[in-house]
XYZ file of N, CA and C in Angstrom:
672
model
N 105.846 -103.470 -41.618
C 107.111 -103.792 -40.952
C 106.977 -103.547 -39.460
N 107.414 -104.514 -38.671
C 107.303 -104.387 -37.222
C 108.237 -103.299 -36.705
N 107.742 -102.559 -35.751
C 108.534 -101.501 -35.139
C 109.066 -101.968 -33.793
N 110.186 -101.416 -33.413
C 110.764 -101.739 -32.112
C 111.059 -100.443 -31.381
N 111.158 -100.540 -30.060
C 111.436 -99.381 -29.236
C 112.595 -99.712 -28.311
N 113.422 -98.732 -28.080
C 114.599 -98.931 -27.233
C 114.201 -99.001 -25.766
N 114.848 -99.878 -25.038
C 114.631 -99.999 -23.602
C 115.862 -99.452 -22.890
N 115.634 -98.557 -21.958
C 116.724 -97.922 -21.231
C 116.782 -98.435 -19.794
N 117.962 -98.325 -19.201
C 118.106 -98.604 -17.787
C 117.850 -97.350 -16.975
N 117.900 -97.471 -15.663
C 117.676 -96.304 -14.815
C 118.756 -95.243 -14.997
N 119.910 -95.654 -15.526
C 120.988 -94.703 -15.767
C 120.869 -94.019 -17.120
N 119.837 -94.361 -17.876
C 119.623 -93.742 -19.176
C 120.305 -94.446 -20.323
N 121.119 -95.469 -20.044
C 121.827 -96.187 -21.092
C 120.943 -97.274 -21.692
N 121.237 -97.624 -22.925
C 120.441 -98.631 -23.617
C 120.599 -99.978 -22.939
N 119.458 -100.642 -22.686
C 119.480 -101.935 -22.014
C 118.810 -103.007 -22.855
N 118.490 -102.701 -24.101
C 117.859 -103.670 -24.977
C 116.823 -103.003 -25.865
N 115.980 -103.808 -26.473
C 114.918 -103.293 -27.333
C 113.711 -104.221 -27.234
N 112.570 -103.684 -27.650
C 111.332 -104.457 -27.588
C 110.573 -104.263 -28.888
N 110.162 -105.355 -29.488
C 109.395 -105.286 -30.726
C 107.922 -105.069 -30.393
N 107.386 -103.974 -30.877
C 106.006 -103.596 -30.584
C 105.041 -104.441 -31.406
N 103.901 -104.710 -30.828
C 102.894 -105.502 -31.526
C 102.263 -104.693 -32.653
N 101.812 -105.384 -33.663
C 101.211 -104.707 -34.821
C 99.918 -103.997 -34.434
N 99.163 -104.580 -33.506
C 97.904 -103.958 -33.085
C 98.136 -102.599 -32.450
N 99.265 -102.436 -31.764
C 99.570 -101.166 -31.121
C 100.068 -100.137 -32.119
N 100.945 -100.542 -33.023
C 101.555 -99.585 -33.949
C 100.636 -99.195 -35.099
N 99.563 -99.936 -35.318
C 98.633 -99.604 -36.405
C 97.311 -99.045 -35.892
N 97.183 -98.886 -34.583
C 95.926 -98.381 -34.019
C 95.683 -96.944 -34.473
N 94.530 -96.707 -35.058
C 94.191 -95.363 -35.543
C 92.683 -95.158 -35.448
N 92.153 -95.039 -34.239
C 90.696 -94.892 -34.080
C 90.223 -93.527 -34.564
N 88.931 -93.420 -34.779
C 88.365 -92.141 -35.205
C 88.382 -91.147 -34.054
N 88.280 -89.880 -34.391
C 88.256 -88.827 -33.378
C 87.045 -88.995 -32.462
N 85.919 -89.414 -33.025
C 84.713 -89.589 -32.222
C 84.873 -90.722 -31.215
N 85.592 -91.770 -31.596
C 85.827 -92.880 -30.664
C 86.622 -92.401 -29.461
N 87.668 -91.645 -29.719
C 88.484 -91.113 -28.620
C 87.669 -90.128 -27.789
N 86.876 -89.299 -28.446
C 86.072 -88.306 -27.727
C 85.055 -88.974 -26.817
N 84.337 -89.967 -27.334
C 83.344 -90.663 -26.520
C 84.001 -91.341 -25.317
N 85.173 -91.904 -25.525
C 85.868 -92.587 -24.436
C 86.276 -91.614 -23.342
N 86.847 -90.488 -23.725
C 87.301 -89.500 -22.733
C 86.113 -88.900 -21.986
N 85.036 -88.602 -22.704
C 83.839 -88.055 -22.051
C 83.284 -89.048 -21.043
N 83.255 -90.324 -21.415
C 82.761 -91.354 -20.498
C 83.669 -91.485 -19.283
N 84.972 -91.422 -19.485
C 85.913 -91.511 -18.364
C 85.710 -90.365 -17.382
N 85.516 -89.162 -17.893
C 85.298 -88.010 -17.025
C 83.946 -88.104 -16.317
N 82.913 -88.531 -17.043
C 81.585 -88.631 -16.443
C 81.541 -89.685 -15.346
N 82.272 -90.781 -15.548
C 82.246 -91.866 -14.568
C 82.977 -91.514 -13.275
N 83.723 -90.430 -13.273
C 84.382 -89.982 -12.046
C 83.424 -89.194 -11.145
N 82.337 -88.727 -11.687
C 81.414 -87.887 -10.925
C 80.597 -88.736 -9.957
N 80.502 -88.255 -8.722
C 79.741 -88.986 -7.716
C 78.238 -88.794 -7.888
N 77.835 -87.640 -8.369
C 76.410 -87.377 -8.555
C 75.636 -87.245 -7.262
N 76.292 -86.783 -6.191
C 75.638 -86.673 -4.886
C 75.179 -85.254 -4.574
N 75.325 -84.330 -5.528
C 74.911 -82.952 -5.261
C 73.399 -82.882 -5.081
N 72.949 -82.001 -4.203
C 71.512 -81.882 -3.941
C 71.202 -80.490 -3.415
N 70.259 -79.822 -4.037
C 69.813 -78.502 -3.599
C 68.313 -78.549 -3.332
N 67.851 -77.626 -2.502
C 66.440 -77.637 -2.107
C 65.600 -76.793 -3.047
N 64.415 -77.295 -3.348
C 63.439 -76.510 -4.082
C 62.654 -75.651 -3.088
N 61.770 -74.808 -3.581
C 61.002 -73.937 -2.697
C 60.098 -74.737 -1.765
N 59.671 -75.918 -2.184
C 58.805 -76.734 -1.333
C 59.581 -77.432 -0.228
N 60.918 -77.529 -0.370
C 61.732 -78.214 0.622
C 62.410 -77.251 1.590
N 62.352 -75.963 1.303
C 63.002 -74.973 2.156
C 62.118 -74.654 3.355
N 62.711 -74.621 4.531
C 61.943 -74.381 5.750
C 61.495 -72.924 5.818
N 60.268 -72.713 6.297
C 59.719 -71.365 6.462
C 58.889 -70.948 5.262
N 58.430 -69.694 5.305
C 57.667 -69.161 4.182
C 56.266 -69.700 4.091
N 55.671 -70.068 5.220
C 54.352 -70.673 5.194
C 53.213 -69.683 5.036
N 53.515 -68.405 5.193
C 52.436 -67.408 5.042
C 52.886 -66.336 4.051
N 51.929 -65.561 3.565
C 52.254 -64.488 2.638
C 53.049 -63.411 3.370
N 54.067 -62.858 2.731
C 54.858 -61.814 3.399
C 54.066 -60.518 3.623
N 53.122 -60.225 2.756
C 52.234 -59.077 2.919
C 50.973 -59.342 2.112
N 49.985 -58.481 2.301
C 48.697 -58.748 1.672
C 48.794 -58.660 0.149
N 47.780 -59.228 -0.485
C 47.798 -59.367 -1.930
C 47.732 -58.022 -2.645
N 46.869 -57.116 -2.196
C 46.594 -55.884 -2.942
C 46.923 -54.634 -2.122
N 47.004 -53.517 -2.824
C 47.109 -52.177 -2.251
C 48.424 -51.948 -1.485
N 49.490 -52.591 -1.947
C 50.801 -52.323 -1.342
C 51.747 -51.661 -2.342
N 51.368 -51.685 -3.623
C 52.247 -51.136 -4.650
C 53.339 -52.099 -5.067
N 53.429 -53.234 -4.411
C 54.441 -54.236 -4.747
C 53.821 -55.380 -5.543
N 54.671 -56.153 -6.166
C 54.175 -57.335 -6.865
C 53.673 -58.335 -5.836
N 52.659 -59.061 -6.195
C 52.099 -60.035 -5.258
C 53.084 -61.171 -5.001
N 53.169 -61.569 -3.747
C 54.081 -62.633 -3.342
C 53.338 -63.624 -2.457
N 53.654 -64.913 -2.662
C 53.002 -65.931 -1.860
C 53.882 -66.470 -0.752
N 55.205 -66.343 -0.903
C 56.112 -66.880 0.104
C 57.480 -66.217 -0.049
N 58.201 -66.096 1.049
C 59.549 -65.529 0.986
C 60.587 -66.616 0.700
N 60.118 -67.819 0.438
C 61.037 -68.893 0.081
C 61.013 -69.173 -1.424
N 60.465 -68.231 -2.204
C 60.503 -68.348 -3.654
C 61.949 -68.162 -4.137
N 62.318 -68.686 -5.294
C 63.717 -68.646 -5.745
C 64.322 -67.247 -5.841
N 63.507 -66.200 -6.090
C 64.088 -64.866 -6.245
C 64.326 -64.168 -4.913
N 63.997 -64.814 -3.795
C 64.281 -64.270 -2.472
C 65.590 -64.840 -1.934
N 66.271 -64.036 -1.136
C 67.434 -64.555 -0.427
C 66.988 -65.650 0.536
N 67.757 -66.712 0.618
C 67.449 -67.875 1.446
C 66.234 -68.646 0.941
N 65.811 -68.356 -0.280
C 64.704 -69.101 -0.852
C 65.186 -70.383 -1.507
N 64.239 -71.173 -1.993
C 64.599 -72.406 -2.677
C 65.240 -72.117 -4.025
N 65.807 -73.123 -4.618
C 66.487 -72.954 -5.899
C 65.576 -73.393 -7.038
N 65.534 -72.567 -8.078
C 64.791 -72.954 -9.269
C 65.566 -74.029 -10.019
N 64.882 -75.047 -10.480
C 65.508 -76.162 -11.186
C 66.648 -76.762 -10.342
N 66.349 -77.023 -9.079
C 67.370 -77.534 -8.152
C 67.944 -78.856 -8.636
N 69.275 -78.961 -8.546
C 69.938 -80.210 -8.932
C 69.686 -81.266 -7.864
N 69.526 -82.481 -8.305
C 69.266 -83.599 -7.399
C 70.239 -84.738 -7.707
N 70.424 -85.650 -6.752
C 71.339 -86.780 -7.016
C 70.953 -87.537 -8.277
N 71.952 -87.860 -9.077
C 71.700 -88.585 -10.314
C 72.953 -89.359 -10.705
N 72.787 -90.283 -11.598
C 73.876 -91.117 -12.084
C 74.392 -90.531 -13.391
N 75.654 -90.084 -13.394
C 76.249 -89.478 -14.577
C 77.013 -90.484 -15.442
N 77.081 -91.723 -15.017
C 77.942 -92.690 -15.690
C 77.496 -92.926 -17.134
N 78.484 -93.137 -17.982
C 78.254 -93.435 -19.393
C 78.939 -94.752 -19.732
N 78.352 -95.501 -20.610
C 78.898 -96.807 -20.991
C 79.608 -96.708 -22.336
N 80.808 -97.254 -22.370
C 81.566 -97.347 -23.611
C 81.942 -98.809 -23.810
N 81.750 -99.313 -24.989
C 82.093 -100.699 -25.267
C 83.575 -100.956 -24.995
N 83.867 -102.144 -24.524
C 85.242 -102.483 -24.155
C 86.197 -102.316 -25.339
N 85.814 -102.806 -26.512
C 86.697 -102.715 -27.668
C 86.888 -101.262 -28.106
N 85.842 -100.464 -27.952
C 85.955 -99.057 -28.319
C 86.927 -98.331 -27.389
N 86.839 -98.639 -26.096
C 87.754 -98.022 -25.124
C 89.187 -98.462 -25.377
N 89.382 -99.729 -25.640
C 90.726 -100.224 -25.927
C 91.296 -99.573 -27.185
N 90.464 -99.399 -28.198
C 90.923 -98.764 -29.435
C 91.360 -97.325 -29.179
N 90.607 -96.622 -28.319
C 90.955 -95.238 -28.004
C 92.287 -95.159 -27.261
N 92.491 -96.068 -26.303
C 93.745 -96.062 -25.542
C 94.927 -96.420 -26.439
N 94.767 -97.447 -27.266
C 95.850 -97.840 -28.168
C 96.149 -96.740 -29.178
N 95.113 -96.072 -29.648
C 95.326 -94.970 -30.584
C 96.090 -93.819 -29.941
N 95.760 -93.512 -28.682
C 96.484 -92.456 -27.970
C 97.940 -92.844 -27.747
N 98.166 -94.123 -27.410
C 99.541 -94.604 -27.222
C 100.326 -94.559 -28.528
N 99.691 -94.964 -29.611
C 100.362 -94.957 -30.906
C 100.735 -93.537 -31.316
N 99.867 -92.573 -31.003
C 100.174 -91.178 -31.326
C 101.414 -90.696 -30.567
N 101.533 -91.111 -29.307
C 102.724 -90.737 -28.525
C 103.970 -91.450 -29.063
N 103.819 -92.703 -29.504
C 104.957 -93.426 -30.064
C 105.462 -92.754 -31.337
N 104.542 -92.296 -32.160
C 104.944 -91.637 -33.398
C 105.654 -90.317 -33.140
N 105.369 -89.695 -31.999
C 106.034 -88.442 -31.634
C 107.313 -88.669 -30.828
N 107.684 -89.947 -30.650
C 108.856 -90.305 -29.834
C 108.732 -89.743 -28.421
N 107.512 -89.783 -27.899
C 107.249 -89.255 -26.565
C 107.085 -90.367 -25.532
N 107.513 -91.582 -25.883
C 107.406 -92.721 -24.963
C 108.808 -93.241 -24.654
N 109.114 -93.340 -23.363
C 110.398 -93.877 -22.914
C 110.112 -95.145 -22.122
N 110.753 -96.234 -22.498
C 110.571 -97.519 -21.812
C 111.843 -97.829 -21.023
N 111.675 -98.156 -19.753
C 112.813 -98.524 -18.904
C 112.629 -99.959 -18.428
N 113.749 -100.606 -18.154
C 113.671 -102.017 -17.772
C 113.039 -102.220 -16.406
N 113.140 -101.212 -15.517
C 112.549 -101.350 -14.181
C 112.218 -99.971 -13.627
N 111.088 -99.896 -12.929
C 110.685 -98.654 -12.270
C 110.451 -98.888 -10.785
N 111.141 -99.841 -10.224
C 110.959 -100.196 -8.817
C 112.073 -99.582 -7.995
N 111.694 -98.849 -6.932
C 112.652 -98.258 -6.008
C 112.639 -99.042 -4.705
N 113.792 -99.143 -4.086
C 113.877 -99.863 -2.821
C 113.225 -99.096 -1.684
N 113.294 -97.767 -1.753
C 112.712 -96.917 -0.708
C 112.187 -95.646 -1.356
N 111.205 -94.998 -0.746
C 110.669 -93.759 -1.312
C 111.717 -92.645 -1.293
N 112.182 -92.238 -2.470
C 113.173 -91.177 -2.584
C 112.830 -90.304 -3.789
N 112.330 -89.102 -3.511
C 111.992 -88.194 -4.604
C 113.236 -87.818 -5.397
N 114.374 -87.728 -4.727
C 115.624 -87.402 -5.406
C 115.954 -88.446 -6.461
N 115.743 -89.717 -6.146
C 116.006 -90.784 -7.117
C 115.057 -90.690 -8.303
N 113.809 -90.311 -8.035
C 112.845 -90.146 -9.127
C 113.284 -89.025 -10.067
N 113.764 -87.924 -9.502
C 114.256 -86.813 -10.324
C 115.478 -87.227 -11.130
N 116.363 -87.972 -10.511
C 117.562 -88.432 -11.214
C 117.199 -89.373 -12.357
N 116.192 -90.222 -12.135
C 115.745 -91.130 -13.188
C 115.161 -90.359 -14.362
N 114.302 -89.384 -14.073
C 113.706 -88.583 -15.144
C 114.777 -87.852 -15.946
N 115.765 -87.303 -15.246
C 116.849 -86.593 -15.939
C 117.686 -87.549 -16.778
N 117.928 -88.766 -16.265
C 118.776 -89.728 -16.971
C 118.145 -90.195 -18.281
N 116.817 -90.326 -18.298
C 116.139 -90.824 -19.513
C 115.683 -89.689 -20.421
N 116.035 -88.456 -20.063
C 115.717 -87.322 -20.931
C 114.372 -86.681 -20.696
N 113.765 -86.913 -19.541
C 112.454 -86.331 -19.241
C 112.528 -85.325 -18.099
N 113.718 -84.827 -17.828
C 113.874 -83.892 -16.721
C 113.137 -82.585 -16.928
N 112.977 -82.168 -18.174
C 112.292 -80.904 -18.478
C 110.899 -81.128 -19.047
N 110.401 -82.354 -19.009
C 109.074 -82.647 -19.571
C 107.989 -81.936 -18.774
N 106.993 -81.435 -19.479
C 105.944 -80.652 -18.820
C 104.967 -81.529 -18.044
N 104.600 -82.679 -18.604
C 103.641 -83.573 -17.949
C 104.003 -85.005 -18.285
N 104.376 -85.783 -17.275
C 104.842 -87.146 -17.490
C 103.849 -88.130 -16.883
N 103.476 -89.121 -17.664
C 102.650 -90.223 -17.175
C 103.553 -91.420 -16.944
N 103.662 -91.849 -15.691
C 104.476 -93.007 -15.332
C 103.548 -94.217 -15.232
N 103.860 -95.263 -15.983
C 103.030 -96.465 -16.002
C 103.828 -97.613 -15.402
N 103.359 -98.128 -14.270
C 104.011 -99.240 -13.588
C 103.347 -100.558 -13.988
N 104.122 -101.634 -13.893
C 103.529 -102.946 -14.164
C 102.532 -103.303 -13.069
N 102.926 -103.106 -11.825
C 102.069 -103.313 -10.664
C 102.306 -102.169 -9.688
N 101.327 -101.925 -8.850
C 101.471 -100.847 -7.878
C 102.623 -101.148 -6.923
N 103.498 -100.156 -6.757
C 104.623 -100.265 -5.837
C 104.640 -99.007 -4.974
N 104.491 -99.185 -3.683
C 104.357 -98.046 -2.783
C 105.594 -97.154 -2.785
N 106.765 -97.747 -2.788
C 107.991 -96.956 -2.771
C 108.109 -96.112 -4.040
N 107.793 -96.705 -5.170
C 107.859 -95.964 -6.437
C 106.813 -94.869 -6.476
N 105.600 -95.192 -6.039
C 104.530 -94.192 -6.033
C 104.902 -92.996 -5.168
N 105.426 -93.259 -3.978
C 105.781 -92.174 -3.082
C 106.977 -91.378 -3.601
N 107.831 -92.015 -4.372
C 108.981 -91.308 -4.930
C 108.546 -90.255 -5.939
N 107.495 -90.543 -6.698
C 107.006 -89.608 -7.717
C 105.888 -88.703 -7.198
N 105.351 -89.013 -6.032
C 104.132 -88.344 -5.567
C 104.292 -86.835 -5.413
N 105.455 -86.385 -4.973
C 105.647 -84.962 -4.714
C 106.000 -84.160 -5.962
N 106.132 -84.804 -7.088
C 106.455 -84.110 -8.337
C 105.156 -83.684 -9.013
N 104.969 -82.389 -9.138
C 103.691 -81.862 -9.642
C 103.463 -82.173 -11.114
N 104.523 -82.471 -11.852
C 104.369 -82.731 -13.285
C 104.319 -84.220 -13.616
N 104.157 -85.062 -12.587
C 104.164 -86.509 -12.796
C 102.879 -87.128 -12.247
N 102.290 -88.025 -13.016
C 101.127 -88.802 -12.591
C 101.492 -90.274 -12.711
N 101.221 -91.048 -11.662
C 101.575 -92.463 -11.645
C 100.318 -93.312 -11.816
N 100.350 -94.222 -12.758
C 99.259 -95.165 -12.990
C 99.857 -96.563 -13.172
N 98.989 -97.548 -13.282
C 99.445 -98.925 -13.487
C 98.930 -99.457 -14.813
N 99.532 -100.545 -15.255
C 99.073 -101.231 -16.458
C 97.791 -101.992 -16.138
N 97.004 -102.338 -17.144
C 95.766 -103.092 -16.876
C 96.068 -104.467 -16.321
N 95.173 -104.969 -15.486
C 95.342 -106.300 -14.900
C 95.040 -107.362 -15.945
N 95.882 -108.356 -16.009
C 95.663 -109.458 -16.937
C 94.809 -110.527 -16.283
N 94.399 -111.499 -17.068
C 93.577 -112.581 -16.528
C 94.352 -113.386 -15.489
N 95.677 -113.443 -15.657
C 96.490 -114.242 -14.745
C 96.601 -113.613 -13.365
N 96.719 -112.266 -13.338
C 96.902 -111.619 -12.041
C 95.728 -110.736 -11.653
N 94.605 -110.883 -12.349
C 93.464 -110.017 -12.081
C 92.934 -110.154 -10.671
N 92.889 -111.380 -10.145
C 92.341 -111.592 -8.811
C 93.247 -111.032 -7.728
N 94.569 -111.069 -7.971
C 95.513 -110.623 -6.957
C 95.985 -109.201 -7.176
N 95.539 -108.546 -8.262
C 96.011 -107.202 -8.552
C 95.487 -106.223 -7.505
N 96.309 -105.265 -7.078
C 95.850 -104.275 -6.108
C 94.806 -103.355 -6.721
N 94.003 -102.762 -5.873
C 92.931 -101.892 -6.336
C 93.492 -100.507 -6.668
N 94.251 -100.416 -7.744
C 94.807 -99.151 -8.191
C 94.281 -98.845 -9.580
N 94.308 -97.582 -9.940
C 93.724 -97.158 -11.197
C 94.673 -97.435 -12.354
N 94.210 -98.193 -13.349
C 94.968 -98.343 -14.583
C 94.839 -97.051 -15.375
N 95.827 -96.753 -16.173
C 95.793 -95.490 -16.911
C 94.673 -95.506 -17.944
N 94.219 -94.335 -18.288
C 93.089 -94.192 -19.194
C 93.529 -93.450 -20.453
N 92.614 -93.338 -21.399
C 92.910 -92.605 -22.629
C 93.200 -91.138 -22.326
N 92.457 -90.572 -21.387
C 92.689 -89.173 -21.027
C 94.072 -88.980 -20.428
N 94.518 -89.919 -19.590
C 95.850 -89.820 -19.006
C 96.917 -89.725 -20.092
N 96.758 -90.513 -21.143
C 97.742 -90.521 -22.228
C 97.676 -89.221 -23.019
N 96.466 -88.743 -23.289
C 96.308 -87.541 -24.097
C 96.805 -86.291 -23.372
N 96.582 -86.232 -22.061
C 96.991 -85.056 -21.293
C 98.505 -84.996 -21.133
N 99.149 -86.145 -21.008
C 100.599 -86.189 -20.782
C 101.347 -85.772 -22.042
N 102.480 -85.099 -21.832
C 103.357 -84.775 -22.956
C 104.336 -85.905 -23.232
N 104.676 -86.668 -22.199
C 105.601 -87.795 -22.345
C 105.140 -88.949 -21.463
N 105.514 -90.154 -21.847
C 105.188 -91.346 -21.074
C 106.474 -92.043 -20.653
N 106.518 -92.454 -19.400
C 107.616 -93.269 -18.878
C 107.014 -94.609 -18.482
N 107.337 -95.653 -19.236
C 106.661 -96.936 -19.104
C 107.667 -98.014 -18.712
N 107.309 -98.806 -17.718
C 108.132 -99.947 -17.357
C 108.001 -101.028 -18.427
N 109.067 -101.772 -18.646
C 109.057 -102.819 -19.669
C 107.933 -103.821 -19.416
N 107.765 -104.238 -18.165
C 106.699 -105.175 -17.845
C 105.323 -104.595 -18.098
N 105.169 -103.289 -17.874
C 103.879 -102.639 -18.124
C 103.564 -102.627 -19.612
N 104.580 -102.371 -20.451
C 104.366 -102.384 -21.900
C 103.947 -103.773 -22.374
N 104.585 -104.795 -21.837
C 104.211 -106.161 -22.205
C 102.794 -106.478 -21.756
N 102.411 -105.973 -20.584
C 101.056 -106.193 -20.088
C 100.032 -105.485 -20.974
N 100.356 -104.287 -21.402
C 99.443 -103.535 -22.277
C 99.190 -104.316 -23.561
N 100.249 -104.836 -24.136
C 100.099 -105.593 -25.380
C 99.353 -106.911 -25.137
N 99.566 -107.488 -23.989
C 98.916 -108.756 -23.667
C 97.414 -108.573 -23.479
N 97.008 -107.498 -22.819
C 95.606 -107.301 -22.471
C 94.843 -106.533 -23.544
N 95.448 -105.462 -24.061
C 94.730 -104.554 -24.959
C 95.098 -104.684 -26.425
N 96.235 -105.250 -26.731
C 96.674 -105.309 -28.128
C 96.856 -106.742 -28.597
N 95.878 -107.557 -28.315
C 95.944 -108.962 -28.728
C 95.822 -109.081 -30.232
């Protein structure tokens, strides 16, 4: 049986309903699928530019600090060995690529599964519009309170498209993260370079505040 979700206005009153796609409401990926996706998302954020010097790359230490024998100390060849202060590092980290590849369908399954879990917990609120005329944090707080998310611990706001006024309205709220819906084939070329929400974003959030257009985009792109 198809499920539907209530759509609210900015004042918190009912403004309609939306019938959810079967692919979204029946998504139930394995734990390993979700785990691999989240690990890949975290790994792909790493720049991999860290670099430390080995003993051969550290300047100085070209001669023995003292003679080999008859000092009562252990023999040493250089003061740039790892156990010396200012010496090189043992097993020094070097620049590397941390990125991991996850199949597109596997990633989509993980995201849909995370969304379905939030839907089953009634932790998703859909509003007809999330566009503000001007950046106003007060309006963002009033909106959250009106839709019942005023006391939510961690809210993921999903916009249909990036909107600067809306982003700035939520930016100062420490318990809110703003993301966008995935770009569709129709608007992919013109879509702004903003981050679409990920499986981790959904799992970390306690509640989701989703624009109606963003929900339709999610179903169009990920829940075909």
